[in-house]
Coordinates of C-alpha atoms in Angstrom, one line a residue:
X144 CA 0.0 0.0 0.0
X145 CA 2.9 2.4 0.7
X146 CA 4.1 2.0 -2.8
X147 CA 0.6 2.6 -4.2
X148 CA 0.0 5.7 -2.0
X149 CA 3.4 7.4 -2.1
X150 CA 5.3 6.2 -5.2
X151 CA 5.7 9.0 -7.6
X152 CA 5.7 6.7 -10.6
X153 CA 2.4 5.2 -9.7
X154 CA 0.1 8.0 -8.5
X155 CA -2.5 9.7 -10.7
X156 CA -1.8 13.1 -9.2
X157 CA 1.7 13.1 -10.8
X158 CA 0.8 11.5 -14.0
X159 CA 2.5 14.4 -15.8
X160 CA 5.9 12.9 -15.0
X161 CA 5.2 9.8 -17.2
X162 CA 7.2 9.0 -20.3
X163 CA 4.3 9.4 -22.6
X164 CA 3.4 12.8 -21.1
X165 CA 6.9 14.1 -21.6
X166 CA 7.0 13.0 -25.2
X167 CA 3.7 14.7 -26.0
X168 CA 4.6 17.8 -23.9
X169 CA 8.0 18.1 -25.7
X170 CA 6.3 18.0 -29.1
X171 CA 3.7 20.7 -28.0
X172 CA 6.4 23.0 -26.8
X173 CA 8.4 22.6 -30.0
X174 CA 5.3 23.6 -32.0
X175 CA 4.7 26.6 -29.8
X176 CA 8.4 27.7 -30.2
X177 CA 8.2 27.4 -34.0
X178 CA 5.0 29.4 -34.1
X179 CA 6.5 32.1 -31.8
X180 CA 9.6 32.4 -34.0
X181 CA 7.5 32.7 -37.1
X182 CA 5.5 35.5 -35.6
X183 CA 8.6 37.4 -34.4
X184 CA 10.2 37.0 -37.8
X185 CA 7.2 38.6 -39.5
X186 CA 7.0 41.5 -37.0
X187 CA 10.8 42.2 -37.3
X188 CA 11.5 41.6 -33.6
X189 CA 14.6 39.8 -32.4
X190 CA 13.8 36.3 -31.3
X191 CA 14.0 35.5 -27.7
X192 CA 16.4 32.6 -27.0
X193 CA 14.5 29.4 -26.6
X194 CA 14.4 27.7 -23.2
X195 CA 16.8 24.9 -22.5
X196 CA 15.5 21.5 -23.9
X197 CA 13.8 19.1 -21.6
X198 CA 15.9 16.1 -20.6
X199 CA 15.3 12.9 -22.6
X200 CA 12.2 11.0 -21.5
X201 CA 14.4 8.0 -20.3
X202 CA 16.3 10.3 -18.0
X203 CA 13.0 11.7 -16.6
X204 CA 11.6 8.3 -16.1
X205 CA 14.8 7.2 -14.3
X206 CA 14.8 10.3 -12.1
X207 CA 11.2 9.8 -11.1
X208 CA 12.0 6.2 -10.0
X209 CA 14.8 7.2 -7.7
X210 CA 14.0 6.2 -4.1
X211 CA 10.9 4.3 -5.3
X212 CA 10.3 0.8 -4.1
X213 CA 8.5 -0.3 -7.2
X214 CA 11.7 -1.9 -8.6
X215 CA 11.6 -4.3 -5.7
X216 CA 8.3 -5.7 -7.0
X217 CA 9.6 -6.6 -10.5
X218 CA 9.7 -10.3 -11.2
X219 CA 13.0 -12.0 -11.7
X220 CA 14.2 -15.4 -12.8
X221 CA 17.4 -17.4 -12.6
X222 CA 19.8 -16.6 -15.5
X223 CA 21.0 -20.3 -15.6
X224 CA 18.1 -22.2 -13.9
X225 CA 19.5 -25.7 -14.6
X226 CA 22.9 -25.0 -13.1
X227 CA 21.5 -23.1 -10.1
X228 CA 18.8 -25.7 -9.4
X229 CA 21.3 -28.5 -9.6
X230 CA 23.5 -26.8 -7.1
X231 CA 20.6 -26.1 -4.8
X232 CA 19.5 -29.7 -5.0
X233 CA 23.0 -30.9 -4.1
X234 CA 23.0 -28.5 -1.1
X235 CA 19.6 -29.7 0.1
X236 CA 20.8 -33.3 0.0
X237 CA 23.9 -32.3 1.9
X238 CA 21.9 -30.3 4.4
X239 CA 19.5 -33.2 5.1
X240 CA 22.5 -35.5 5.5
X241 CA 24.0 -33.1 8.1
X242 CA 20.7 -32.9 10.0
X243 CA 20.2 -36.7 10.1
X244 CA 23.8 -37.2 11.4
X245 CA 23.2 -34.9 14.4
X246 CA 22.9 -37.4 17.4
X247 CA 20.5 -35.2 19.3
X248 CA 18.2 -34.9 16.3
X249 CA 18.1 -38.7 15.9
X250 CA 16.8 -39.0 19.5
X251 CA 13.7 -37.0 18.7
X252 CA 10.5 -38.7 17.6
X253 CA 9.9 -38.7 13.8
X254 CA 6.9 -36.3 14.1
X255 CA 9.1 -33.8 16.0
X256 CA 11.9 -34.2 13.4
X257 CA 9.4 -33.4 10.6
X258 CA 8.1 -30.3 12.4
X259 CA 11.7 -29.0 12.7
X260 CA 12.8 -29.9 9.1
X261 CA 9.6 -28.5 7.5
X262 CA 10.1 -25.2 9.3
X263 CA 13.9 -24.8 8.8
X264 CA 14.7 -26.4 5.5
X265 CA 14.7 -23.1 3.6
X266 CA 17.1 -21.1 6.0
X267 CA 19.3 -24.2 6.2
X268 CA 19.4 -24.4 2.5
X269 CA 20.4 -20.8 2.1
X270 CA 23.1 -21.3 4.8
X271 CA 24.4 -24.2 2.7
X272 CA 24.4 -22.0 -0.4
X273 CA 26.5 -19.5 1.5
X274 CA 28.8 -22.2 2.7
X275 CA 29.3 -23.6 -0.8
X276 CA 29.5 -20.1 -2.2
X277 CA 26.8 -20.6 -4.8
X278 CA 26.3 -17.3 -6.7
X279 CA 22.9 -16.4 -7.9
X280 CA 22.6 -14.7 -11.3
X281 CA 19.2 -13.4 -12.1
X282 CA 17.5 -11.5 -14.9
X283 CA 14.5 -9.2 -14.7
X284 CA 11.3 -10.2 -16.6
X285 CA 10.4 -6.6 -17.4
X286 CA 7.1 -5.7 -18.9
X287 CA 6.9 -3.5 -22.1
X288 CA 6.7 0.2 -21.6
X289 CA 3.3 2.0 -21.9
X290 CA 4.4 3.7 -25.2
X291 CA 5.5 0.4 -26.7
X292 CA 2.2 -1.2 -25.8
X293 CA 0.2 1.8 -27.3
X294 CA 2.2 1.7 -30.6
X295 CA 2.1 -2.1 -30.8
X296 CA -1.7 -2.3 -30.1
X297 CA -2.4 0.3 -32.8
X298 CA -0.6 -1.6 -35.4
X299 CA -2.0 -4.9 -34.4
X300 CA -5.6 -3.9 -33.9
X301 CA -6.7 -4.2 -37.6
X302 CA -5.0 -7.5 -38.1
X303 CA -6.4 -8.9 -34.8
X304 CA -10.0 -7.9 -35.7
X305 CA -9.9 -9.8 -38.9
X306 CA -8.3 -12.9 -37.3
X307 CA -10.7 -12.8 -34.4
X308 CA -13.7 -12.9 -36.6
X309 CA -12.4 -16.1 -38.3
X310 CA -11.2 -17.7 -35.1
X311 CA -14.4 -16.9 -33.2
X312 CA -16.5 -19.1 -35.5
X313 CA -14.0 -21.9 -35.3
X314 CA -13.7 -21.7 -31.5
X315 CA -17.4 -21.8 -31.0
X316 CA -17.6 -25.1 -32.8
X317 CA -14.7 -26.5 -30.9
X318 CA -16.0 -25.4 -27.5
X319 CA -19.3 -27.1 -28.0
X320 CA -17.5 -30.4 -28.8
X321 CA -15.0 -30.1 -25.9
X322 CA -17.5 -29.0 -23.3
X323 CA -18.8 -32.4 -22.5
X324 CA -15.3 -33.9 -22.5
X325 CA -14.1 -31.3 -20.0
X326 CA -17.0 -31.9 -17.6
X327 CA -16.3 -35.6 -17.7
X328 CA -12.6 -35.2 -17.0
X329 CA -13.3 -32.7 -14.2
X330 CA -15.6 -35.3 -12.5
X331 CA -12.9 -37.9 -12.7
X332 CA -10.2 -35.6 -11.3
X333 CA -12.1 -33.9 -8.5
X334 CA -12.0 -36.9 -6.1
X335 CA -8.2 -37.4 -6.4
X336 CA -6.9 -33.8 -6.9
X337 CA -8.4 -32.1 -3.8
X338 CA -7.8 -28.4 -3.2
X339 CA -4.8 -26.3 -3.8
X340 CA -5.2 -25.7 -7.4
X341 CA -3.7 -22.2 -7.0
X342 CA -0.5 -23.7 -5.8
X343 CA 0.2 -25.1 -9.3
X344 CA 0.4 -21.7 -10.9
X345 CA 4.0 -20.5 -11.3
X346 CA 4.9 -17.3 -9.4
X347 CA 8.2 -15.7 -10.2
X348 CA 10.0 -14.2 -7.2
X349 CA 10.2 -10.4 -7.0
X350 CA 13.5 -8.5 -7.1
X351 CA 13.1 -7.6 -3.4
X352 CA 12.7 -11.3 -2.4
X353 CA 15.8 -12.3 -4.4
X354 CA 17.7 -9.4 -2.9
X355 CA 17.0 -10.7 0.6
X356 CA 18.7 -14.0 -0.4
X357 CA 21.6 -12.2 -2.1
X358 CA 22.1 -9.9 0.9
X359 CA 22.4 -12.8 3.3
X360 CA 24.9 -14.6 1.0
X361 CA 27.0 -11.4 0.8
X362 CA 26.9 -10.9 4.5
X363 CA 28.1 -14.5 5.2
X364 CA 30.9 -14.2 2.6
X365 CA 32.0 -10.8 4.1
X366 CA 32.4 -12.5 7.5
X367 CA 34.3 -15.4 6.0
X368 CA 32.5 -17.9 8.2
X369 CA 34.3 -21.2 9.0
X370 CA 33.0 -24.7 8.7
X371 CA 32.5 -25.0 12.5
X372 CA 30.7 -21.7 12.6
X373 CA 28.4 -22.8 9.9
X374 CA 27.7 -26.0 11.8
X375 CA 26.8 -24.1 15.0
X376 CA 24.6 -21.6 13.1
X377 CA 22.8 -24.6 11.5
X378 CA 22.2 -26.1 14.9
X379 CA 20.7 -22.8 16.1
X380 CA 18.4 -22.7 13.1
X381 CA 17.4 -26.4 13.3
X382 CA 16.5 -26.5 17.0
X383 CA 13.8 -23.9 17.1
X384 CA 11.7 -24.3 20.3
X385 CA 9.1 -21.7 19.2
X386 CA 7.4 -23.9 16.6
X387 CA 3.8 -25.0 17.1
X388 CA 3.3 -28.7 17.3
X389 CA 6.4 -29.5 19.3
X390 CA 6.2 -31.6 22.5
X391 CA 9.9 -31.7 23.5
X392 CA 10.1 -28.0 23.8
X393 CA 12.5 -27.8 26.7
X394 CA 14.8 -30.4 25.2
X395 CA 14.9 -28.5 21.9
X396 CA 15.4 -25.2 23.6
X397 CA 18.4 -26.6 25.5
X398 CA 19.9 -27.9 22.2
X399 CA 19.6 -24.4 20.7
X400 CA 21.2 -22.8 23.7
X401 CA 24.1 -25.4 23.5
X402 CA 24.6 -24.5 19.8
X403 CA 24.8 -20.8 20.7
X404 CA 27.1 -21.4 23.6
X405 CA 29.4 -23.6 21.4
X406 CA 29.5 -20.8 18.8
X407 CA 30.4 -18.2 21.3
X408 CA 33.2 -20.3 22.8
X409 CA 34.6 -21.0 19.4
X410 CA 34.5 -17.4 18.3
X411 CA 36.2 -16.3 21.6
X412 CA 38.9 -18.9 21.1
X413 CA 39.7 -18.4 17.4
X414 CA 38.8 -14.7 16.9
X415 CA 40.1 -13.1 20.1
X416 CA 40.7 -9.8 18.5
X417 CA 37.2 -9.5 17.2
X418 CA 34.9 -9.2 20.2
X419 CA 31.9 -8.3 18.0
X420 CA 32.1 -11.3 15.8
X421 CA 29.6 -13.4 17.7
X422 CA 27.1 -10.5 17.5
X423 CA 27.8 -10.1 13.7
X424 CA 27.1 -13.8 13.2
X425 CA 23.8 -13.6 15.0
X426 CA 22.9 -10.5 12.9
X427 CA 23.5 -12.5 9.8
X428 CA 21.3 -15.2 11.2
X429 CA 18.5 -12.8 11.8
X430 CA 18.5 -11.9 8.1
X431 CA 17.2 -15.4 7.4
X432 CA 13.8 -14.4 8.8
X433 CA 13.1 -12.2 5.8
X434 CA 13.6 -15.1 3.4
X435 CA 10.4 -16.8 2.3
X436 CA 10.4 -20.6 2.0
X437 CA 7.9 -20.5 -0.8
X438 CA 10.2 -18.2 -2.8
X439 CA 13.1 -20.6 -2.3
X440 CA 11.0 -23.5 -3.5
X441 CA 9.8 -21.6 -6.5
X442 CA 13.2 -20.3 -7.4
X443 CA 15.3 -23.5 -7.1
X444 CA 13.0 -26.4 -7.5
X445 CA 10.0 -25.5 -9.8
X446 CA 12.2 -24.9 -12.9
X447 CA 13.4 -28.6 -12.9
X448 CA 10.8 -30.4 -10.9
X449 CA 7.6 -28.5 -11.6
X450 CA 5.0 -28.2 -8.9
X451 CA 6.7 -29.0 -5.7
X452 CA 5.2 -30.4 -2.5
X453 CA 8.2 -29.7 -0.2
X454 CA 6.6 -31.5 2.8
X455 CA 6.4 -34.8 0.8
X456 CA 9.9 -34.4 -0.6
X457 CA 11.4 -33.6 2.8
X458 CA 9.6 -36.6 4.4
X459 CA 10.9 -38.9 1.6
X460 CA 14.5 -37.5 2.0
X461 CA 14.3 -37.7 5.8
X462 CA 13.4 -41.4 5.7
X463 CA 15.8 -42.3 2.9
X464 CA 19.5 -43.2 3.3
X465 CA 21.3 -40.1 2.1

């Protein structure tokens, strides 16, 4: 809502700053200047120097967008989805192997293990990406500009009208034939598919959501986190006692405190000159809260697997021998 209410490139009250407005305004001013020079030439007066030209429309549009959060809402995709998804899948397998080999985790009942893994798989995966130094290269899926859409629509309107008339008759015949088949198929699929049809529709992550992941990776790399520090951070993330559905809350809380204590002791021993390192590591850990698990699944697993039910996949991996 803040972007809709305050963003200068989105409000109706400042529509005069749009690219299309500046193009039309520039043409109007040029016509007025030419007419004014013509009148002065006929009257014998010396022409007044014209005002400085307006900046190019692209510069205006760029200046208007400064400080605007609309760019964070643009949809992005992986530049090399196959390579990134393969790396993320390998990290996920490695992460689940690490979790299963923690003795304290093995002592928990299976339902408690599932609650923990389903909640923390995404932050653990991003931690693994940071540890393996997996770089994310993304590209924006930008929409065409308003001027481009106007010009394109005008040129294609006449052709589309002719094609639509021909296609409409053909489609009406096909729809009548397929209507009965669709109803029959729907009746067959409804008992087995259940709800959740909206989950199958792809949703590209926004630039802001991807930036949260990239920001965390950059933070970890700037701290040059060691293997032991990554292990203690993963233990802190894994043993989260605040999750609903847990029964061994005190036991899990104690494990999280032990992971934090071990991290603190390791930092004090290895990094004696950096008294703030323990706090820096926990600040990096807090950045994981802004990373959405759905975004991670859509980004790394949908391009190669399709519609992903992470709960089922995690259960299968948890019970398998990795």
